Coordinates of C-alpha atoms in Angstrom, one line a residue:
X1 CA 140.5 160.3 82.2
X2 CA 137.2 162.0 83.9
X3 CA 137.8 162.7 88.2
X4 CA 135.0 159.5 88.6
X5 CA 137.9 157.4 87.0
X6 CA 140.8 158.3 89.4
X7 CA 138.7 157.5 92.2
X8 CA 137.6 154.3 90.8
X9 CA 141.5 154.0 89.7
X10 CA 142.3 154.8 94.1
X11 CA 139.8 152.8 95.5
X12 CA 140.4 149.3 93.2
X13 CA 144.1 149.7 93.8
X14 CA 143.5 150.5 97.9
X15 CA 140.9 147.2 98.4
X16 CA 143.2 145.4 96.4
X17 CA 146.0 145.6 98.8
X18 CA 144.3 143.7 101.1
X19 CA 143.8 141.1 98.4
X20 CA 147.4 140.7 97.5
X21 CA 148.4 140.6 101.1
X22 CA 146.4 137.6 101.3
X23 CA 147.6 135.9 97.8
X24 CA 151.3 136.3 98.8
X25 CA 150.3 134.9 102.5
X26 CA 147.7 132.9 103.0
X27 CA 149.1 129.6 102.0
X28 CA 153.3 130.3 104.3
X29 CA 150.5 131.3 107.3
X30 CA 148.3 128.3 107.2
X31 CA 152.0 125.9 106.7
X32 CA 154.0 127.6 109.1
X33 CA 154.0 125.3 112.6
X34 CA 151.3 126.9 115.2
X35 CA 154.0 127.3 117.4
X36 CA 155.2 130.2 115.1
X37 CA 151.6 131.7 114.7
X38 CA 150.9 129.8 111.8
X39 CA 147.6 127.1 111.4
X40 CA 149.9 124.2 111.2
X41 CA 148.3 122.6 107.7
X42 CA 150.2 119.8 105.4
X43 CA 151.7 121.4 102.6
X44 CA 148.8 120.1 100.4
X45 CA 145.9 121.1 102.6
X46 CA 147.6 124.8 103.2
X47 CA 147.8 124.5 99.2
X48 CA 144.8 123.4 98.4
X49 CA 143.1 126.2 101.0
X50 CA 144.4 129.3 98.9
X51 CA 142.0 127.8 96.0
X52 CA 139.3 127.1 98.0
X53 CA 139.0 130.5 99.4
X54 CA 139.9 132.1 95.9
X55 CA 137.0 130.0 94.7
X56 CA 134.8 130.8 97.4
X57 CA 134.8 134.4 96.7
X58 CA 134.7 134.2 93.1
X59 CA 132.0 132.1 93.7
X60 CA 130.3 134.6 95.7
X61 CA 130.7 137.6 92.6
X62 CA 127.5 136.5 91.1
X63 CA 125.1 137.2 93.9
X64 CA 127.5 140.4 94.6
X65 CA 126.9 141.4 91.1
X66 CA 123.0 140.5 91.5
X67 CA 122.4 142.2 94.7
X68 CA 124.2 145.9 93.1
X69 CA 122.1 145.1 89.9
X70 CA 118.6 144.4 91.9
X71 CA 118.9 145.6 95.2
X72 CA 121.7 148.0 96.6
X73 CA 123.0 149.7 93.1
X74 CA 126.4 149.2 92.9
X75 CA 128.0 152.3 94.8
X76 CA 126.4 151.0 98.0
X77 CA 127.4 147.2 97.4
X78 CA 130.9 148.5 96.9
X79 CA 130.9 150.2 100.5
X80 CA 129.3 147.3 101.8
X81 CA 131.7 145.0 100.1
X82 CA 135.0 147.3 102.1
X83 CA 133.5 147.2 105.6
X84 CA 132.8 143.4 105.4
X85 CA 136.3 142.9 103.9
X86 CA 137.6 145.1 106.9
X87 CA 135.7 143.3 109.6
X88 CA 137.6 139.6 107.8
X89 CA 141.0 141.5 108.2
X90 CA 140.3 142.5 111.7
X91 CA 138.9 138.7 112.9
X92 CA 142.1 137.3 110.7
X93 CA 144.3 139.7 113.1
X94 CA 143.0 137.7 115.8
X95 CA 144.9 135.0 117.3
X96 CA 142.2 132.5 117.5
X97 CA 141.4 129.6 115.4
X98 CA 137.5 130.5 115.3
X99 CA 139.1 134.4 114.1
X100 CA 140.4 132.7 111.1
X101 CA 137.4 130.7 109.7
X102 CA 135.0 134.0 110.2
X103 CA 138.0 136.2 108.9
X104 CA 138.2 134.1 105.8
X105 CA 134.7 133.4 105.2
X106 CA 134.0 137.3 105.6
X107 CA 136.8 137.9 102.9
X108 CA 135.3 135.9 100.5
X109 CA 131.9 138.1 101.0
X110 CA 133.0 141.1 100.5
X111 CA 135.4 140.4 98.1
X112 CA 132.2 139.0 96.1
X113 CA 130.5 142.4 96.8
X114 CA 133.5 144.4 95.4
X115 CA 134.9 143.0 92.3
X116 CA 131.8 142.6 90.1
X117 CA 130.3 146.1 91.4
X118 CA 133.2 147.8 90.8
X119 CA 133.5 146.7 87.0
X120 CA 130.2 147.5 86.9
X121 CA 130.8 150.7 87.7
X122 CA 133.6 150.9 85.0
X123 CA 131.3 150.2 82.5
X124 CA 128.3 152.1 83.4
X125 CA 130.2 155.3 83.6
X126 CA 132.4 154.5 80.2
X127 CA 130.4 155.5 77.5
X128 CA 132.4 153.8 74.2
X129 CA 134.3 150.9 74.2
X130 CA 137.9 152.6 73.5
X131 CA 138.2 154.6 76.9
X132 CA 136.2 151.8 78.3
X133 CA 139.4 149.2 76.9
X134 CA 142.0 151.5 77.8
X135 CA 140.1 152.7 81.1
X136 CA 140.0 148.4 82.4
X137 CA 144.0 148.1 81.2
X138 CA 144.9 151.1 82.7
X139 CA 143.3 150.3 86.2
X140 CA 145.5 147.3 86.2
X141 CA 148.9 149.6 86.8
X142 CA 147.1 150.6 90.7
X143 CA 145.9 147.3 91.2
X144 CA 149.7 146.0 89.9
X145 CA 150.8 149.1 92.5
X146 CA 148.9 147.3 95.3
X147 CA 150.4 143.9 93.9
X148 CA 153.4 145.3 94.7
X149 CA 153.6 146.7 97.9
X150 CA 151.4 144.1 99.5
X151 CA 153.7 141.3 99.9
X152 CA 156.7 143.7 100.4
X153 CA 155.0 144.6 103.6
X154 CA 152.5 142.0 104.8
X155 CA 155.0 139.3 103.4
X156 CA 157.8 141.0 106.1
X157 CA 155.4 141.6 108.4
X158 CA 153.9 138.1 108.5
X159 CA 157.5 136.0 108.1
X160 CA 159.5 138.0 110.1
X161 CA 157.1 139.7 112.8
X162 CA 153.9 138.8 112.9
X163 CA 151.1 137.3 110.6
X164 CA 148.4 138.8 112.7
X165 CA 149.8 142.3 112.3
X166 CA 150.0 141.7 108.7
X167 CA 146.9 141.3 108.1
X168 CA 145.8 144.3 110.4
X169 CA 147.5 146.5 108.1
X170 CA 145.1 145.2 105.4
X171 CA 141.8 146.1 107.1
X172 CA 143.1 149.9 107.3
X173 CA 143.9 150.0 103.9
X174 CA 139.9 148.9 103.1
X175 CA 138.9 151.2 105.4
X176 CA 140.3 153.7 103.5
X177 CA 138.3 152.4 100.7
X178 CA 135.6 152.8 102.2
X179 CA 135.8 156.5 103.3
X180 CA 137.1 157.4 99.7
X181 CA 133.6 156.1 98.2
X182 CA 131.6 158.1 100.8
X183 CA 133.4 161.3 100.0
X184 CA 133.3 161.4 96.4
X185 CA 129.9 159.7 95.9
X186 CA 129.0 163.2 93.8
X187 CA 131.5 162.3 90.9
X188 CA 129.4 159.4 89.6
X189 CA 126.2 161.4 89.5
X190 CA 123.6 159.6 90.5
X191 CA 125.3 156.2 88.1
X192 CA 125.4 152.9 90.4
X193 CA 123.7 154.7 93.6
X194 CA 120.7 152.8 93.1
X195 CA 119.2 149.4 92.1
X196 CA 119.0 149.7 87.9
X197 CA 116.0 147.1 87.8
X198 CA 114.5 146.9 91.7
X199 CA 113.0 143.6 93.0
X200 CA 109.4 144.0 93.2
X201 CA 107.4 143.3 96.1
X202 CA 107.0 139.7 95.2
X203 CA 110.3 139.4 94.1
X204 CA 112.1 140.7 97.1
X205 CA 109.8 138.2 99.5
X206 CA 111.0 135.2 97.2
X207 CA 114.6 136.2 97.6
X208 CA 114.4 136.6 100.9
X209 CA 112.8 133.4 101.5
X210 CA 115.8 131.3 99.1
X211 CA 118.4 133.4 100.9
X212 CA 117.2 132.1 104.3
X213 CA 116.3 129.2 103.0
X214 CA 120.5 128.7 102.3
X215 CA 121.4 129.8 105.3
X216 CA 119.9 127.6 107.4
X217 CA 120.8 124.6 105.3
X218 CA 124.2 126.2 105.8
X219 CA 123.9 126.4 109.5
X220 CA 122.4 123.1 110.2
X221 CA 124.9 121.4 108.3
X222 CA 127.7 123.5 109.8
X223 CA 126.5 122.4 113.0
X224 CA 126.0 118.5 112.0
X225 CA 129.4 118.6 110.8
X226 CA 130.8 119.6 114.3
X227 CA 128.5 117.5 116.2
X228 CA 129.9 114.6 114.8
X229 CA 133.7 115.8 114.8
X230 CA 134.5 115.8 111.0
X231 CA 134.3 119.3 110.5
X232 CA 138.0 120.1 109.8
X233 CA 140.1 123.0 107.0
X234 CA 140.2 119.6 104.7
X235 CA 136.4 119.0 105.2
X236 CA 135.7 123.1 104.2
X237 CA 138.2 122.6 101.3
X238 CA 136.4 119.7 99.5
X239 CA 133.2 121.5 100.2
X240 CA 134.1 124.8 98.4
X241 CA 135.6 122.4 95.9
X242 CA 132.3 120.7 95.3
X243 CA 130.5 124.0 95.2
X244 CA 132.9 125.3 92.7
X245 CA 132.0 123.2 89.9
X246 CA 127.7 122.7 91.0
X247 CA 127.2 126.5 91.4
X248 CA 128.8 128.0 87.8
X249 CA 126.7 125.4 85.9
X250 CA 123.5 126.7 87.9
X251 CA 123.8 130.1 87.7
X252 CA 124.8 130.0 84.3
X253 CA 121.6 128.0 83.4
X254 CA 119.5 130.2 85.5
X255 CA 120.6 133.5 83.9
X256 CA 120.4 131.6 80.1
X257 CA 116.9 130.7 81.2
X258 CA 116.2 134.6 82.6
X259 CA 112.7 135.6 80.9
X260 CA 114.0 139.2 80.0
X261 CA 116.1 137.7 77.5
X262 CA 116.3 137.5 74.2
X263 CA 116.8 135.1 71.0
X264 CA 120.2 137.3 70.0
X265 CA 121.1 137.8 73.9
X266 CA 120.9 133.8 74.8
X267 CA 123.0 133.1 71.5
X268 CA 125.9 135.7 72.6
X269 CA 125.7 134.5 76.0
X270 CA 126.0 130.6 74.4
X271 CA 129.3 132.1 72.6
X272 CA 130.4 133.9 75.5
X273 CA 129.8 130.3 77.7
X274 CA 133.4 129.6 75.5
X275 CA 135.4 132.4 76.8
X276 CA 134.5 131.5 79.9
X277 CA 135.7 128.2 79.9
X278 CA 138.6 129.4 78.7
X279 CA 139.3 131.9 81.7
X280 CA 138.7 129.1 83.9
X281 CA 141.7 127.4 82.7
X282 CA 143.5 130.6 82.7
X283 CA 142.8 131.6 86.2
X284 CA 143.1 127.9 87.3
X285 CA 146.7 128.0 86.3
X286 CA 147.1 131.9 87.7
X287 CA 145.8 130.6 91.2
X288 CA 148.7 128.3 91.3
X289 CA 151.4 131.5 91.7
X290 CA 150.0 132.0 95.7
X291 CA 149.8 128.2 96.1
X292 CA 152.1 126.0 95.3
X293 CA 154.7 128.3 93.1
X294 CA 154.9 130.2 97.1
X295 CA 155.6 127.0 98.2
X296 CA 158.1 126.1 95.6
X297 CA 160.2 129.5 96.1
X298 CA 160.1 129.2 99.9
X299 CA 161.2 125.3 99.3
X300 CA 163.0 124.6 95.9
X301 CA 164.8 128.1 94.7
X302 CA 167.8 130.2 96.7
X303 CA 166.4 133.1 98.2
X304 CA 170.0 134.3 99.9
X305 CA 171.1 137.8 98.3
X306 CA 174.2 139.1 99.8
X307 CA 173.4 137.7 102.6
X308 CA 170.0 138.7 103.2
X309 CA 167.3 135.7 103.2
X310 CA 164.5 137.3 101.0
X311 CA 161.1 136.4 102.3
X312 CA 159.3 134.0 99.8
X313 CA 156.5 136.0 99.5
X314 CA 158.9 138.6 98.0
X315 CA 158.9 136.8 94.6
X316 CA 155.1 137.5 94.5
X317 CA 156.2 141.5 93.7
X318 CA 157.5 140.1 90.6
X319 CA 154.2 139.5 88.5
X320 CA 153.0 143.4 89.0
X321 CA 156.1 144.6 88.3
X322 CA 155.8 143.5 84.7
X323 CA 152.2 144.4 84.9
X324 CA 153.0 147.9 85.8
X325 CA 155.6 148.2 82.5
X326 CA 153.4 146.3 80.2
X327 CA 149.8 147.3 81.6
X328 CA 150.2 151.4 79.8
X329 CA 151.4 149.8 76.7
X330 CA 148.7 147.1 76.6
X331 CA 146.5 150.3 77.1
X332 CA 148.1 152.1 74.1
X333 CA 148.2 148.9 71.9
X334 CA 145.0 146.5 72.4
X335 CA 142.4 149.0 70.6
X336 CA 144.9 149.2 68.1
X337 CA 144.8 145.4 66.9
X338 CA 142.1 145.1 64.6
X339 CA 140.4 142.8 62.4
X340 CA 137.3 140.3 62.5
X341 CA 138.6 137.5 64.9
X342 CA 140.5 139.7 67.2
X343 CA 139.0 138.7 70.5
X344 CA 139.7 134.6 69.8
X345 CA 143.3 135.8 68.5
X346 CA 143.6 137.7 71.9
X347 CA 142.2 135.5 74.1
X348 CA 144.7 132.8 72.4
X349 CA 147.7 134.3 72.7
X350 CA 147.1 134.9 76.7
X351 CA 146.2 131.1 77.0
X352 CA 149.3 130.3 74.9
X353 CA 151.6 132.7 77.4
X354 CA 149.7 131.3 80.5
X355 CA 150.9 127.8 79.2
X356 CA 154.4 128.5 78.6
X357 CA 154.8 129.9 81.6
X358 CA 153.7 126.2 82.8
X359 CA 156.1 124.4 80.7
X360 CA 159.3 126.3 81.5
X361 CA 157.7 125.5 85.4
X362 CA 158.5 122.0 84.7
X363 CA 161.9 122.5 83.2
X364 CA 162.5 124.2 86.4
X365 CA 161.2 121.6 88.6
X366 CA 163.2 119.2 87.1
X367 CA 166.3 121.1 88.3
X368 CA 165.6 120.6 91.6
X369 CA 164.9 117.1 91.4
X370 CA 168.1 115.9 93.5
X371 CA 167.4 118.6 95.8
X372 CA 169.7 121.2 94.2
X373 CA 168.3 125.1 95.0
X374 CA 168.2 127.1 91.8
X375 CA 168.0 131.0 91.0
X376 CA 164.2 132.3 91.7
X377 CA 165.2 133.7 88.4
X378 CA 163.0 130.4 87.0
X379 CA 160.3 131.7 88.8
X380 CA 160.9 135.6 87.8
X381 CA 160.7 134.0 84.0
X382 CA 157.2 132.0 84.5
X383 CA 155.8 135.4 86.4
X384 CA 156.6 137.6 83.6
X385 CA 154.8 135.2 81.2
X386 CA 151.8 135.2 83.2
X387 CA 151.4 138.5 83.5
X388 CA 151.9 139.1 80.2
X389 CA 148.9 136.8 79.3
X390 CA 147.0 138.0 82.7
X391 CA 147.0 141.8 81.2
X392 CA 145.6 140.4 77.9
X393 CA 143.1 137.9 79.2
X394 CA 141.6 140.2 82.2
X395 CA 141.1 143.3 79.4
X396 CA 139.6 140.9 76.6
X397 CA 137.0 138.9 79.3
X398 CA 135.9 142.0 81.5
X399 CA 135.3 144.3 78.3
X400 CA 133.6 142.0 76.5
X401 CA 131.3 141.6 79.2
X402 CA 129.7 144.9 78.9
X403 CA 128.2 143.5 75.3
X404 CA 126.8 140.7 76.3
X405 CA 123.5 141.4 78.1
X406 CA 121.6 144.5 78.1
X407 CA 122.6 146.8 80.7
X408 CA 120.5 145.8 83.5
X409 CA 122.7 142.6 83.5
X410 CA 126.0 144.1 83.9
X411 CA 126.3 143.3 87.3
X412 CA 125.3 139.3 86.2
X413 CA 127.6 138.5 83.9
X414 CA 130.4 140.4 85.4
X415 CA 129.4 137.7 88.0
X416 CA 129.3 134.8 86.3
X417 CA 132.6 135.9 84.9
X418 CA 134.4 135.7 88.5
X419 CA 132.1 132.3 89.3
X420 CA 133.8 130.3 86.3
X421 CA 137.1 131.7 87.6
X422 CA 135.6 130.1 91.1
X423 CA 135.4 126.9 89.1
X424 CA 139.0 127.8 87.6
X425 CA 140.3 128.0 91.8
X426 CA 138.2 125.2 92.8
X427 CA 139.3 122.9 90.2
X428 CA 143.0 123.8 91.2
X429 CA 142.7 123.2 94.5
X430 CA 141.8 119.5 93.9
X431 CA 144.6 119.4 90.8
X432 CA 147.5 120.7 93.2
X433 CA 146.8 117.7 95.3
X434 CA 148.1 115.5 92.4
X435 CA 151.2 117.4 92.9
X436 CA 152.4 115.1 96.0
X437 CA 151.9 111.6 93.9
X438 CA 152.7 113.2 90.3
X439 CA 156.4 114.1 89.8
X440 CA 156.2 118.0 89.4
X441 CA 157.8 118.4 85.9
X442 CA 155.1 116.3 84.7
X443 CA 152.3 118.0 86.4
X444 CA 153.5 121.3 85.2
X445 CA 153.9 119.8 81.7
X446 CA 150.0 118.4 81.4
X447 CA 148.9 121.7 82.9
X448 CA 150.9 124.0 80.6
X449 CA 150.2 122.0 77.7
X450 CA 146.8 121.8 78.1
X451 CA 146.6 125.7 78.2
X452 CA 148.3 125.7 74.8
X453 CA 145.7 123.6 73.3
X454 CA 143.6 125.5 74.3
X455 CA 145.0 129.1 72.8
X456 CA 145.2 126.5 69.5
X457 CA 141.6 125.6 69.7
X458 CA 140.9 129.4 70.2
X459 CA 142.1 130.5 67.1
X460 CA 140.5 127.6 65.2
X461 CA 137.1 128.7 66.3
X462 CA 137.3 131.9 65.5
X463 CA 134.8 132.9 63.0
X464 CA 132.2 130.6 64.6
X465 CA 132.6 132.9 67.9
X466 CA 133.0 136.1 66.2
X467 CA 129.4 135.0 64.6
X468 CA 127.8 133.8 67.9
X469 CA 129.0 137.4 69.6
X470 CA 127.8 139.6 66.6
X471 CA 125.2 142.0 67.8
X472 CA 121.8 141.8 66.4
X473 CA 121.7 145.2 64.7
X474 CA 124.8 144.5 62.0
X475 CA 125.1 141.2 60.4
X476 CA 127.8 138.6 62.2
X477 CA 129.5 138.4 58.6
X478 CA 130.4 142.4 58.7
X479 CA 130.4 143.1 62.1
X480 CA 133.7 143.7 63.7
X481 CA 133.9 141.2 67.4
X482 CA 132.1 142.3 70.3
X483 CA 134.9 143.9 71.7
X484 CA 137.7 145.5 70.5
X485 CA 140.1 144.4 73.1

């Protein structure tokens, strides 16, 4: 791999740290009692908020990935994406209730500035689809590095010393980010460092009018809200909730209706609407692994090894553990499996993996039904699973992306990727609700199994999406699948 990849490879896994310090923590932080630093939440609300701020910032990918596509490029939108990210860490390491709402809220922007932009940037410097395949599985072994070490030592930090400290040691690690682009802006020569396709004059005065126009709907109704008292973490959950499910099904429409496009391009982007449906029920059931499977190990399984109490957040190093051993092979193997239908048969068998994972959840949930603790070896089992489908599923979506659109677009539809996973975390948050009047082996069950129909229903429909995501210059009969993931 090229020097612009190992610094691509650094920085992903460095801003990622921060991420999976918040995935293994944010839900014990907002449960634990405020008397130990925590925000006091029902289990269900501190639940339900992990989802709503997952789907807040996916949410927020598309206009990251249209402001490094039309206005900053995305080299700059990355930086900008770290020191906005930094700034959430640092107000998160205050303890102050108004230092969590901005903290969070400022996550979820510049995590929507940095995870479209820098697949972008994969794409755009990847100049065939096998490095560019092997190039998106192999960053997955730093991100899997940072998914690693981050709850090892903001899960420690935050249980045992302090959750504010915790997350200060995630603003220096995005810091570092940040410093890392600056210096080595010279390997990517000149690729992302400006706007591909510029707003025009008359452009940029409309966008600046809608974007103020949205903020100050956003403000006044911020401020309604806390005139009249309601505005509370369940009030902001059901909101992002809402805006979840509206906002994927407008900007999809908006970018099908873009004038720029094309007969062929609105037909692949139609076929790819399907695999992103299907990666909303994938990353609606992933989500659940920081919610309410946290909850479940810190609640449901024995965590006492030789007489050491293992944090809970521990068991949240066991998904990119697998992901480190299976992530090189994946690497090696995916541009390997050919034939016509090979991105349905892919995209199935990580929907069919996802799901199992679900129904051995319920086998295991129906151990503890008498209150019996059982080995987090239940939970090691279901992690494995998902991160054997999560290695599949992330490669197949994100490198298929780079086909869809022309170029100018990457940015876009890498987007509107992350904002049907928003709809994927939104949709969870409400769903893991249902967990406090459902018994959980059943609502494990409908989850899993619905993810398994899914995979089916993949594989069933695989010529008819291999046709809708042929390219226009070879015919969809003899053309191999858009991507060879």
């Amino acid at each position: 791999m090229p020097r612009w990849f190992g610094t691509l490879f650094v920085t992903d896994t460095l801003e990622r740290f921060g991420f999976y310090g918040m995935q293994a923590t944010l839900v014990l932080y907002a449960s634990a009692p405020t008397a130990r630093g925590g925000l006091g939440l029902a289990t269900g609300d501190a639940a339900a908020l992990f989802g709503a701020w997952i789907s807040v910032m996916f949410l927020l990918s598309l206009p990251g990935g249209w402001l490094g596509d039309r206005v900053l490029g995305q080299r700059r939108a990355l930086l900008a994406g770290c020191l906005v990210s930094a700034l959430g860490y640092l107000c998160l390491a205050v303890p102050a209730g108004w230092g969590t709402a901005l903290g969070l809220v400022a996550l979820a922007v510049g995590g929507g500035l940095f995870k479209p932009n820098h697949q972008a940037m994969i794409n755009l410097m990847f100049g065939g689809r096998r490095g560019r395949e092997s190039g998106i599985s192999l960053m997955y072994v730093g991100v899997q590095v940072s998914a690693l070490a981050a709850p090892l030592l903001t899960g420690y930090l935050g249980e045992r010393v302090s959750w504010n400290l915790g997350f200060a040691v995630c603003s220096v690690s995005v810091l570092l980010t940040a410093v890392l682009l600056t210096a080595a802006a010279g390997q990517f020569r000149g690729v992302g460092g400006q706007a591909g396709r510029p707003l025009t004059a008359v452009e940029r005065a409309a966008a600046i009018r809608r974007i103020g126009t949205v903020l100050a709907v956003l403000a006044a109704l911020v401020l309604v809200l806390g005139l009249l008292g309601v505005l509370s973490a369940t009030v902001a959950i059901v909101a992002a909730g809402v805006l979840s499910v509206v906002l994927p099904v407008v900007g999809y429409v908006v970018l099908y209706r873009n004038p720029a496009l094309d007969t062929g391009d609105r037909r692949r982007l139609k076929g790819y609407l399907a695999v992103l449906l299907g990666a909303t029920l994938f990353w609606m059931i992933i989500a659940h692994a920081a919610s309410l499977l946290n909850l479940f190990a810190r609640d449901h399984t024995d965590l006492t090894v030789a007489g050491f109490v293992v944090p809970a957040s521990w068991l949240q190093a066991a998904t990119p553990v697998f992901i480190l051993v299976l992530a090189p092979l994946v690497a090696a193997v995916m541009p390997r499996w050919n034939g016509r239908y090979q991105l349905a048969a892919k995209f199935a068998v990580g929907l069919l993996l996802v799901g199992g994972g679900f129904l051995v959840m319920a086998l295991a949930a129906a151990n503890t039904a008498d209150g019996t603790r059982i080995s987090p070896l239940w939970l090691v089992a279901v992690y494995l699973m998902h991160a054997c489908g999560e290695v599949v599923v992330v490669a197949v979506t994100v490198s298929a992306a780079a086909e869809v659109l022309p170029r100018q677009f990457m940015g876009r539809v890498l987007g509107m990727l992350w904002l049907f996973a928003a709809l994927g975390g939104g949709l969870g948050s409400g769903l893991v609700r249902l967990s406090e009047v459902v018994p959980e082996p059943a609502y494990y069950a409908g989850l899993g199994g619905a993810a398994m129909l899914a995979g089916v229903g993949f594989l069933v429909c695989r010529r008819g999406l291999t046709r809708a995501l042929a390219a226009d210059s070879e015919p969809a009969s003899s053309r191999e699948p858009l991507s060879t993931t």
